[in-house]
DNA sequence: ACCTGAACACCGTTCAAGT
DNA sequence: ACCTGAACACCGTTCAAGT
């Protein structure tokens, strides 16, 4: 039934353009006009595909969440290994999208992408032996600490520390979280 | 030498008005026009007192940092006590200024206020027995974890968890950090 | 159905001018 | 020295109109 002319852009194309702009020139550069220009379209054309600019930003956050690791069939690894994998994936996303990343801490963890990322961590925790009653809290603590670190790094809070120092800090954080997991995984 | 007419506003008054606006109606409401209106002045009058809007935002962040606890002569308390004091102070500031708080993770920790807050933590760590060579890293880990948690809370990431759950999560985080401090404070 | 032109209210910022 | 009026380039968003 759908008739009229063929679409030149869609929601995905809009988010692609906006994310590229944010990565290259920062969040302030993500303007309706600039995004539209990348797509060879007028700013008004965007409104058919995204409700308003706030939705566009939400869409960018969702894009980052989709980059985070979902459940992999990784062997029944040790906690430290699982954590290192997760942690580096989060940092890699933060480095790819430093302008958007800090927004992750400002949205409730209830979007599809957030649930997916959360479940991946929860599943890893269960696989590693954390009892069901402890999994949720454990996940919140780990995600918050790792996100907080990565957001700090992406936001530039460690700007004047050498990379090696930041890497060592992160390694120490992961050790600390591994000790948390081990405590929780050990039957009282 | 200074002549001309008396000033009706100053930098401090501008920051007061902007912070009140941010607290009451969010960061988007902090507009040059809105801040000026609170002060019964035109928007252009603000530019003599703050360079540009970005500086105004930096000034708000500095205000929050100034609220954080500086060195107190608290007795040679245990690590857990020191951490609880610090942690609750940070969360209280986050709750007072939820719109501005997340910006804390997006500025290098090199402003006067940031240095003051950092030194307070470092001093507490030394007081509690952490050797000088370990203090800096320990402070970064603690500050990042606490700031990340508080920013998540202020930003609304835990919006749909009951307050009691969030409080328990925070208590668990402090325990974890206390174990870090204890490890560092114990001579190898 | 999808995009555009015209229009609107607002935004940050400058600069010369008033007091 | 401090504030304002006028002006500018830009911003998000609407709506009716074109195809």
JSON list of N, CA and C in Angstrom, two decimals, chain B residues 139-177:
[
{"chain": "B", "resi": 139, "resn": "UNK", "atom": "N", "xyz": [44.06, 6.81, 45.04]},
{"chain": "B", "resi": 139, "resn": "UNK", "atom": "CA", "xyz": [43.12, 7.93, 44.98]},
{"chain": "B", "resi": 139, "resn": "UNK", "atom": "C", "xyz": [42.34, 7.92, 43.66]},
{"chain": "B", "resi": 140, "resn": "UNK", "atom": "N", "xyz": [43.04, 7.71, 42.55]},
{"chain": "B", "resi": 140, "resn": "UNK", "atom": "CA", "xyz": [42.35, 7.69, 41.25]},
{"chain": "B", "resi": 140, "resn": "UNK", "atom": "C", "xyz": [41.30, 6.60, 41.21]},
{"chain": "B", "resi": 141, "resn": "UNK", "atom": "N", "xyz": [41.65, 5.44, 41.72]},
{"chain": "B", "resi": 141, "resn": "UNK", "atom": "CA", "xyz": [40.71, 4.32, 41.70]},
{"chain": "B", "resi": 141, "resn": "UNK", "atom": "C", "xyz": [39.47, 4.63, 42.54]},
{"chain": "B", "resi": 142, "resn": "UNK", "atom": "N", "xyz": [39.71, 5.14, 43.74]},
{"chain": "B", "resi": 142, "resn": "UNK", "atom": "CA", "xyz": [38.60, 5.45, 44.64]},
{"chain": "B", "resi": 142, "resn": "UNK", "atom": "C", "xyz": [37.73, 6.56, 44.06]},
{"chain": "B", "resi": 143, "resn": "UNK", "atom": "N", "xyz": [38.37, 7.65, 43.64]},
{"chain": "B", "resi": 143, "resn": "UNK", "atom": "CA", "xyz": [37.60, 8.79, 43.12]},
{"chain": "B", "resi": 143, "resn": "UNK", "atom": "C", "xyz": [36.80, 8.39, 41.90]},
{"chain": "B", "resi": 144, "resn": "UNK", "atom": "N", "xyz": [37.42, 7.64, 41.01]},
{"chain": "B", "resi": 144, "resn": "UNK", "atom": "CA", "xyz": [36.74, 7.25, 39.79]},
{"chain": "B", "resi": 144, "resn": "UNK", "atom": "C", "xyz": [35.53, 6.37, 40.09]},
{"chain": "B", "resi": 145, "resn": "UNK", "atom": "N", "xyz": [35.71, 5.42, 41.00]},
{"chain": "B", "resi": 145, "resn": "UNK", "atom": "CA", "xyz": [34.61, 4.52, 41.33]},
{"chain": "B", "resi": 145, "resn": "UNK", "atom": "C", "xyz": [33.46, 5.28, 42.00]},
{"chain": "B", "resi": 146, "resn": "UNK", "atom": "N", "xyz": [33.80, 6.14, 42.95]},
{"chain": "B", "resi": 146, "resn": "UNK", "atom": "CA", "xyz": [32.76, 6.87, 43.68]},
{"chain": "B", "resi": 146, "resn": "UNK", "atom": "C", "xyz": [32.07, 7.88, 42.76]},
{"chain": "B", "resi": 147, "resn": "UNK", "atom": "N", "xyz": [32.87, 8.60, 41.97]},
{"chain": "B", "resi": 147, "resn": "UNK", "atom": "CA", "xyz": [32.31, 9.56, 41.02]},
{"chain": "B", "resi": 147, "resn": "UNK", "atom": "C", "xyz": [31.43, 8.84, 39.99]},
{"chain": "B", "resi": 148, "resn": "UNK", "atom": "N", "xyz": [31.90, 7.72, 39.50]},
{"chain": "B", "resi": 148, "resn": "UNK", "atom": "CA", "xyz": [31.13, 6.97, 38.50]},
{"chain": "B", "resi": 148, "resn": "UNK", "atom": "C", "xyz": [29.79, 6.52, 39.06]},
{"chain": "B", "resi": 149, "resn": "UNK", "atom": "N", "xyz": [29.81, 6.05, 40.30]},
{"chain": "B", "resi": 149, "resn": "UNK", "atom": "CA", "xyz": [28.57, 5.62, 40.92]},
{"chain": "B", "resi": 149, "resn": "UNK", "atom": "C", "xyz": [27.62, 6.80, 41.11]},
{"chain": "B", "resi": 150, "resn": "UNK", "atom": "N", "xyz": [28.15, 7.87, 41.68]},
{"chain": "B", "resi": 150, "resn": "UNK", "atom": "CA", "xyz": [27.30, 9.04, 41.94]},
{"chain": "B", "resi": 150, "resn": "UNK", "atom": "C", "xyz": [26.79, 9.66, 40.65]},
{"chain": "B", "resi": 151, "resn": "UNK", "atom": "N", "xyz": [27.62, 9.66, 39.61]},
{"chain": "B", "resi": 151, "resn": "UNK", "atom": "CA", "xyz": [27.18, 10.22, 38.33]},
{"chain": "B", "resi": 151, "resn": "UNK", "atom": "C", "xyz": [26.08, 9.34, 37.73]},
{"chain": "B", "resi": 152, "resn": "UNK", "atom": "N", "xyz": [26.20, 8.04, 37.88]},
{"chain": "B", "resi": 152, "resn": "UNK", "atom": "CA", "xyz": [25.16, 7.13, 37.40]},
{"chain": "B", "resi": 152, "resn": "UNK", "atom": "C", "xyz": [23.85, 7.41, 38.11]},
{"chain": "B", "resi": 153, "resn": "UNK", "atom": "N", "xyz": [23.96, 7.57, 39.41]},
{"chain": "B", "resi": 153, "resn": "UNK", "atom": "CA", "xyz": [22.78, 7.83, 40.23]},
{"chain": "B", "resi": 153, "resn": "UNK", "atom": "C", "xyz": [22.15, 9.17, 39.84]},
{"chain": "B", "resi": 154, "resn": "UNK", "atom": "N", "xyz": [22.99, 10.19, 39.77]},
{"chain": "B", "resi": 154, "resn": "UNK", "atom": "CA", "xyz": [22.48, 11.53, 39.44]},
{"chain": "B", "resi": 154, "resn": "UNK", "atom": "C", "xyz": [21.92, 11.56, 38.02]},
{"chain": "B", "resi": 155, "resn": "UNK", "atom": "N", "xyz": [22.60, 10.88, 37.11]},
{"chain": "B", "resi": 155, "resn": "UNK", "atom": "CA", "xyz": [22.18, 10.87, 35.72]},
{"chain": "B", "resi": 155, "resn": "UNK", "atom": "C", "xyz": [20.93, 10.06, 35.47]},
{"chain": "B", "resi": 156, "resn": "UNK", "atom": "N", "xyz": [20.53, 9.27, 36.45]},
{"chain": "B", "resi": 156, "resn": "UNK", "atom": "CA", "xyz": [19.29, 8.54, 36.33]},
{"chain": "B", "resi": 156, "resn": "UNK", "atom": "C", "xyz": [19.44, 7.10, 35.85]},
{"chain": "B", "resi": 157, "resn": "UNK", "atom": "N", "xyz": [20.67, 6.61, 35.84]},
{"chain": "B", "resi": 157, "resn": "UNK", "atom": "CA", "xyz": [20.86, 5.25, 35.35]},
{"chain": "B", "resi": 157, "resn": "UNK", "atom": "C", "xyz": [20.19, 4.23, 36.28]},
{"chain": "B", "resi": 158, "resn": "UNK", "atom": "N", "xyz": [20.05, 4.58, 37.55]},
{"chain": "B", "resi": 158, "resn": "UNK", "atom": "CA", "xyz": [19.41, 3.66, 38.50]},
{"chain": "B", "resi": 158, "resn": "UNK", "atom": "C", "xyz": [17.97, 4.07, 38.78]},
{"chain": "B", "resi": 159, "resn": "UNK", "atom": "N", "xyz": [17.44, 4.89, 37.91]},
{"chain": "B", "resi": 159, "resn": "UNK", "atom": "CA", "xyz": [16.13, 5.51, 38.09]},
{"chain": "B", "resi": 159, "resn": "UNK", "atom": "C", "xyz": [15.06, 4.54, 38.56]},
{"chain": "B", "resi": 160, "resn": "UNK", "atom": "N", "xyz": [15.10, 3.30, 38.04]},
{"chain": "B", "resi": 160, "resn": "UNK", "atom": "CA", "xyz": [13.99, 2.41, 38.39]},
{"chain": "B", "resi": 160, "resn": "UNK", "atom": "C", "xyz": [14.37, 1.35, 39.43]},
{"chain": "B", "resi": 161, "resn": "UNK", "atom": "N", "xyz": [15.44, 1.62, 40.16]},
{"chain": "B", "resi": 161, "resn": "UNK", "atom": "CA", "xyz": [15.74, 0.76, 41.31]},
{"chain": "B", "resi": 161, "resn": "UNK", "atom": "C", "xyz": [15.32, 1.49, 42.58]},
{"chain": "B", "resi": 162, "resn": "UNK", "atom": "N", "xyz": [14.72, 0.77, 43.52]},
{"chain": "B", "resi": 162, "resn": "UNK", "atom": "CA", "xyz": [14.36, 1.41, 44.79]},
{"chain": "B", "resi": 162, "resn": "UNK", "atom": "C", "xyz": [15.60, 1.98, 45.48]},
{"chain": "B", "resi": 163, "resn": "UNK", "atom": "N", "xyz": [15.40, 3.05, 46.18]},
{"chain": "B", "resi": 163, "resn": "UNK", "atom": "CA", "xyz": [16.49, 3.71, 46.87]},
{"chain": "B", "resi": 163, "resn": "UNK", "atom": "C", "xyz": [17.30, 2.76, 47.75]},
{"chain": "B", "resi": 164, "resn": "UNK", "atom": "N", "xyz": [16.63, 1.85, 48.42]},
{"chain": "B", "resi": 164, "resn": "UNK", "atom": "CA", "xyz": [17.33, 0.94, 49.33]},
{"chain": "B", "resi": 164, "resn": "UNK", "atom": "C", "xyz": [18.32, 0.07, 48.59]},
{"chain": "B", "resi": 165, "resn": "UNK", "atom": "N", "xyz": [17.95, -0.35, 47.39]},
{"chain": "B", "resi": 165, "resn": "UNK", "atom": "CA", "xyz": [18.86, -1.18, 46.60]},
{"chain": "B", "resi": 165, "resn": "UNK", "atom": "C", "xyz": [20.10, -0.39, 46.21]},
{"chain": "B", "resi": 166, "resn": "UNK", "atom": "N", "xyz": [19.88, 0.84, 45.79]},
{"chain": "B", "resi": 166, "resn": "UNK", "atom": "CA", "xyz": [21.01, 1.70, 45.40]},
{"chain": "B", "resi": 166, "resn": "UNK", "atom": "C", "xyz": [21.92, 1.94, 46.60]},
{"chain": "B", "resi": 167, "resn": "UNK", "atom": "N", "xyz": [21.31, 2.19, 47.75]},
{"chain": "B", "resi": 167, "resn": "UNK", "atom": "CA", "xyz": [22.11, 2.39, 48.97]},
{"chain": "B", "resi": 167, "resn": "UNK", "atom": "C", "xyz": [22.95, 1.16, 49.30]},
{"chain": "B", "resi": 168, "resn": "UNK", "atom": "N", "xyz": [22.35, -0.01, 49.16]},
{"chain": "B", "resi": 168, "resn": "UNK", "atom": "CA", "xyz": [23.10, -1.23, 49.45]},
{"chain": "B", "resi": 168, "resn": "UNK", "atom": "C", "xyz": [24.23, -1.43, 48.45]},
{"chain": "B", "resi": 169, "resn": "UNK", "atom": "N", "xyz": [23.94, -1.13, 47.18]},
{"chain": "B", "resi": 169, "resn": "UNK", "atom": "CA", "xyz": [25.00, -1.22, 46.17]},
{"chain": "B", "resi": 169, "resn": "UNK", "atom": "C", "xyz": [26.18, -0.34, 46.57]},
{"chain": "B", "resi": 170, "resn": "UNK", "atom": "N", "xyz": [25.84, 0.87, 46.98]},
{"chain": "B", "resi": 170, "resn": "UNK", "atom": "CA", "xyz": [26.91, 1.81, 47.33]},
{"chain": "B", "resi": 170, "resn": "UNK", "atom": "C", "xyz": [27.70, 1.31, 48.53]},
{"chain": "B", "resi": 171, "resn": "UNK", "atom": "N", "xyz": [26.99, 0.78, 49.51]},
{"chain": "B", "resi": 171, "resn": "UNK", "atom": "CA", "xyz": [27.67, 0.23, 50.69]},
{"chain": "B", "resi": 171, "resn": "UNK", "atom": "C", "xyz": [28.64, -0.88, 50.28]},
{"chain": "B", "resi": 172, "resn": "UNK", "atom": "N", "xyz": [28.20, -1.71, 49.36]},
{"chain": "B", "resi": 172, "resn": "UNK", "atom": "CA", "xyz": [29.06, -2.80, 48.88]},
{"chain": "B", "resi": 172, "resn": "UNK", "atom": "C", "xyz": [30.27, -2.25, 48.14]},
{"chain": "B", "resi": 173, "resn": "UNK", "atom": "N", "xyz": [30.07, -1.20, 47.37]},
{"chain": "B", "resi": 173, "resn": "UNK", "atom": "CA", "xyz": [31.20, -0.57, 46.67]},
{"chain": "B", "resi": 173, "resn": "UNK", "atom": "C", "xyz": [32.21, -0.04, 47.67]},
{"chain": "B", "resi": 174, "resn": "UNK", "atom": "N", "xyz": [31.71, 0.60, 48.72]},
{"chain": "B", "resi": 174, "resn": "UNK", "atom": "CA", "xyz": [32.62, 1.13, 49.74]},
{"chain": "B", "resi": 174, "resn": "UNK", "atom": "C", "xyz": [33.40, 0.01, 50.43]},
{"chain": "B", "resi": 175, "resn": "UNK", "atom": "N", "xyz": [32.73, -1.11, 50.69]},
{"chain": "B", "resi": 175, "resn": "UNK", "atom": "CA", "xyz": [33.43, -2.26, 51.27]},
{"chain": "B", "resi": 175, "resn": "UNK", "atom": "C", "xyz": [34.59, -2.69, 50.39]},
{"chain": "B", "resi": 176, "resn": "UNK", "atom": "N", "xyz": [34.28, -2.74, 49.09]},
{"chain": "B", "resi": 176, "resn": "UNK", "atom": "CA", "xyz": [35.29, -3.19, 48.13]},
{"chain": "B", "resi": 176, "resn": "UNK", "atom": "C", "xyz": [36.48, -2.23, 48.14]},
{"chain": "B", "resi": 177, "resn": "UNK", "atom": "N", "xyz": [36.17, -0.94, 48.18]},
{"chain": "B", "resi": 177, "resn": "UNK", "atom": "CA", "xyz": [37.25, 0.05, 48.18]},
{"chain": "B", "resi": 177, "resn": "UNK", "atom": "C", "xyz": [38.02, 0.01, 49.49]}
]
